[in-house]
PDB file of C-alpha atoms in Angstrom:
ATOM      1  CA  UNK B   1       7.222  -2.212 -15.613  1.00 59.00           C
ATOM      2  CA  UNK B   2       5.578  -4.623 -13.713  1.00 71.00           C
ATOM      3  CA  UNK B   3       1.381  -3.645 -13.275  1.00 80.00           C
ATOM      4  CA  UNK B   4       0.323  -3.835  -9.276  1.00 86.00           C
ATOM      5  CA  UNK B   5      -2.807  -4.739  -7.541  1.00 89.00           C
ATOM      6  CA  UNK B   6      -2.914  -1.778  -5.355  1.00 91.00           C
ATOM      7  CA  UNK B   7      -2.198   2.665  -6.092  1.00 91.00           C
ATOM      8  CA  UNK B   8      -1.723   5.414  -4.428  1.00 95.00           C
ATOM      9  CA  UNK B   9      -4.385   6.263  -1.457  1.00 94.00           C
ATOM     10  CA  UNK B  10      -5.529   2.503  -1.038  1.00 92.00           C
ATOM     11  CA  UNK B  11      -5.827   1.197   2.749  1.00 94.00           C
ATOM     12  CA  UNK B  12      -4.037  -1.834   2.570  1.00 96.00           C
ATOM     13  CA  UNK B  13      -3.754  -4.942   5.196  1.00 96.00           C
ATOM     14  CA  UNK B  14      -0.035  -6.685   5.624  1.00 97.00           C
ATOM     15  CA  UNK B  15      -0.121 -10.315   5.341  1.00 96.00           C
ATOM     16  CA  UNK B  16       3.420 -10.638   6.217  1.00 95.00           C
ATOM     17  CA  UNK B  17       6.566  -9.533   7.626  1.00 92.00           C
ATOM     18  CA  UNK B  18       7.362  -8.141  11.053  1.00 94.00           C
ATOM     19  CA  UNK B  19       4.593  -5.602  10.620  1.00 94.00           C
ATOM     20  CA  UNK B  20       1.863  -8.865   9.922  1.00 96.00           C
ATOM     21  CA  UNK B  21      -1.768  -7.232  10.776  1.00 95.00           C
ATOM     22  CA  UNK B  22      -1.360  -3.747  10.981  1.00 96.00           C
ATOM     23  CA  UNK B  23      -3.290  -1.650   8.443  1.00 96.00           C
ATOM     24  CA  UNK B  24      -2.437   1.953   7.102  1.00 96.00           C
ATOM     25  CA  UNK B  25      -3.038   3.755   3.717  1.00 97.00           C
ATOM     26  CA  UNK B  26      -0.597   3.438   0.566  1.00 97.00           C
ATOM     27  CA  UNK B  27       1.615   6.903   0.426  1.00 97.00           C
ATOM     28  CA  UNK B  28       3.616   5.737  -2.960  1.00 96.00           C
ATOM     29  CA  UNK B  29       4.103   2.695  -5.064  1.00 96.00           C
ATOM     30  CA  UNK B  30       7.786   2.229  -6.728  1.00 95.00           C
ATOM     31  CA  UNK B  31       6.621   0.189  -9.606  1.00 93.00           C
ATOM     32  CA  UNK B  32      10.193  -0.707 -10.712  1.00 93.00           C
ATOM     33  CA  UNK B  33      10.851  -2.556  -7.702  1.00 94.00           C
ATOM     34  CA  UNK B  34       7.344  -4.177  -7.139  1.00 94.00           C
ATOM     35  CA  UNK B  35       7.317  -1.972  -3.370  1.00 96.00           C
ATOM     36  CA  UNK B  36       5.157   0.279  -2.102  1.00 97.00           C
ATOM     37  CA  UNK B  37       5.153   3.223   1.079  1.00 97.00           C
ATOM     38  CA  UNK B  38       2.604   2.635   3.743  1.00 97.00           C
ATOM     39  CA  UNK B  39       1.790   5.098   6.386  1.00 97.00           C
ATOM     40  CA  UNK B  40       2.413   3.431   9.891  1.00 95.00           C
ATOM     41  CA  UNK B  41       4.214   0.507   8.758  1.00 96.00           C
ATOM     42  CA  UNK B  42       7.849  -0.558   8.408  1.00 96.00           C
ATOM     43  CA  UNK B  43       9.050   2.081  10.316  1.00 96.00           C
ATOM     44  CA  UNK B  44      13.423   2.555  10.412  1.00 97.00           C
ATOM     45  CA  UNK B  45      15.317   5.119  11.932  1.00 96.00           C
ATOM     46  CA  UNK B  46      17.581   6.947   9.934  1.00 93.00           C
ATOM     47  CA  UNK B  47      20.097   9.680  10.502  1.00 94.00           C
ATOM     48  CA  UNK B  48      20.457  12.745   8.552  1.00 92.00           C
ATOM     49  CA  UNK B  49      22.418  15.854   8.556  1.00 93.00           C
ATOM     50  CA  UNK B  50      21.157  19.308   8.996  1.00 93.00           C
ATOM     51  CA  UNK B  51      19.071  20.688   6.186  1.00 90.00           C
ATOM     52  CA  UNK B  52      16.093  23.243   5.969  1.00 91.00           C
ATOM     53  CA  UNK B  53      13.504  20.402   6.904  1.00 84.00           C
ATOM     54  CA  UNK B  54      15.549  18.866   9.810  1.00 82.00           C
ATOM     55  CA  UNK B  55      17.454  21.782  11.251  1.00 89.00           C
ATOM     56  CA  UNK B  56      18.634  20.163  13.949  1.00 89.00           C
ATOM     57  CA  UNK B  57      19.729  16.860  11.791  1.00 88.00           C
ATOM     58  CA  UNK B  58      20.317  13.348  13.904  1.00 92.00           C
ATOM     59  CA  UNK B  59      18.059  10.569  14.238  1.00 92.00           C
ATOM     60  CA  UNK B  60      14.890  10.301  12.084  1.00 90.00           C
ATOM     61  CA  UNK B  61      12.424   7.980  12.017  1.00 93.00           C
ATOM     62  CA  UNK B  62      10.601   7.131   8.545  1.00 93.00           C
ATOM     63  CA  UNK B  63       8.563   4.708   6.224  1.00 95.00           C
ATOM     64  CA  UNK B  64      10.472   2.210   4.121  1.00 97.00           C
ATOM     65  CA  UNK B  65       9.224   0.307   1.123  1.00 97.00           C
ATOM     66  CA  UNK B  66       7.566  -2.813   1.897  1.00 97.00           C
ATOM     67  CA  UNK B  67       7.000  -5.519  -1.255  1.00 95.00           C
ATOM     68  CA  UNK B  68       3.413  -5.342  -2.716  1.00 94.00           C
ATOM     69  CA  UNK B  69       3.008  -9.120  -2.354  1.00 94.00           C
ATOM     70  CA  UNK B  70       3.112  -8.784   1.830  1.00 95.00           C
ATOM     71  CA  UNK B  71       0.264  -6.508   1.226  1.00 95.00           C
ATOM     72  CA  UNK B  72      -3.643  -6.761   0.843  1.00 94.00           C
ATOM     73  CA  UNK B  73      -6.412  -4.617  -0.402  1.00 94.00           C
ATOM     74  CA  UNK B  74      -9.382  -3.925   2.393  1.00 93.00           C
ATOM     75  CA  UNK B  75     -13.111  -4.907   1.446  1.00 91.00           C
ATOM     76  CA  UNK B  76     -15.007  -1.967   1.688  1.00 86.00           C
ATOM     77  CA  UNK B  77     -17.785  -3.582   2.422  1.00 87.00           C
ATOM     78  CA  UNK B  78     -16.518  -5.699   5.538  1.00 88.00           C
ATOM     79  CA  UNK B  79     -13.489  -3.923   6.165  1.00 89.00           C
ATOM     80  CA  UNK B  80     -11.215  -7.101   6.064  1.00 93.00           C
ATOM     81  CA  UNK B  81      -8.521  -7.853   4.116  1.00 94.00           C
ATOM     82  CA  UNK B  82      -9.597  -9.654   0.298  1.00 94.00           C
ATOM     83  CA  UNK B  83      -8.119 -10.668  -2.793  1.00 93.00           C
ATOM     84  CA  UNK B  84      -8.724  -8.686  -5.842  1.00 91.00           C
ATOM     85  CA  UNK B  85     -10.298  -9.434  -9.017  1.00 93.00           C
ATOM     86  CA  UNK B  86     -10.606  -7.190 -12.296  1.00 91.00           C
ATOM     87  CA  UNK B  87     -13.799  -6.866 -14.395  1.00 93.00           C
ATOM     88  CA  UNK B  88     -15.034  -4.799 -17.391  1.00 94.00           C
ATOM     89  CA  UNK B  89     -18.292  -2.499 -16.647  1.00 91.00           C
ATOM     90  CA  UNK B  90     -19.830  -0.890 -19.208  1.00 91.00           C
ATOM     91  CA  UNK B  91     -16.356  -0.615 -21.164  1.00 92.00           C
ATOM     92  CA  UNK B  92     -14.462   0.214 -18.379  1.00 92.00           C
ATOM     93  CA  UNK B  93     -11.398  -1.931 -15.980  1.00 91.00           C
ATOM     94  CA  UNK B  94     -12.825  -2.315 -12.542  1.00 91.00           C
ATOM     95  CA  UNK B  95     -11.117  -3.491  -9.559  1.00 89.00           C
ATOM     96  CA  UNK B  96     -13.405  -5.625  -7.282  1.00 91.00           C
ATOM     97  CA  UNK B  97     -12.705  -7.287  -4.039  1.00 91.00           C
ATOM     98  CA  UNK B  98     -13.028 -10.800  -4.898  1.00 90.00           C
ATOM     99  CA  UNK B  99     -15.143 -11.563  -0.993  1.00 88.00           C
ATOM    100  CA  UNK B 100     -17.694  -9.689  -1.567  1.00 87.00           C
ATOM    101  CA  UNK B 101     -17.840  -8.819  -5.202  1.00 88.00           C
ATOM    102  CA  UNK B 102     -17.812  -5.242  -4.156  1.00 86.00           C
ATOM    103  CA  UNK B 103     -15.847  -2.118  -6.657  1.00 87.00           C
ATOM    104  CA  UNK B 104     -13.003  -0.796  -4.678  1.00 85.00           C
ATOM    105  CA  UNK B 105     -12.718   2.715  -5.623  1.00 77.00           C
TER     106      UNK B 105
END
């Protein structure tokens, strides 16, 4: 198990990949595989057969995985796209965006 820079309800910034600049929040990280399922972003159309969700079945279009390394935190402070550091405050692992010096929560 690999550990990631980004979880689960961050709003990340792509710094690569057909999808370069577009911004959306983090739905669920596959840490086996280093990827990660952003709302918005890396869209593919996929066909399924009739079930109780898609009663009609055919052509649906989804999320796919994108690798964590095409993807950056946002600042909170300035709302652009930063590195991120890690810190210990008062005995506890903080992640901080490494612009600004601001905690990302």
């Amino acid at each position: 198990m690999t550990k990631l820079h980004i979880k689960k309800g961050d709003n990340v910034y792509v710094i690569a990949g057909d999808d370069k600049g577009k911004t959306g929040r983090v739905l669920e990280v596959l840490r086996k595989k280093g990827r990660a399922i952003v709302e918005g972003v890396n869209i593919v159309k996929k066909s399924t057969k009739p079930t109780a969700k898609y009663p009609q079945g055919g052509i649906v279009e989804m999320e796919a995985p994108i690798n964590v390394s095409n993807l950056n935190l946002i600042d909170p402070k300035s709302g652009k796209p930063t590195r991120v550091g890690f810190r210990f405050e008062n005995g506890k692992k903080v992640c901080y965006a490494k612009k600004s010096g601001e905690e990302i929560k």
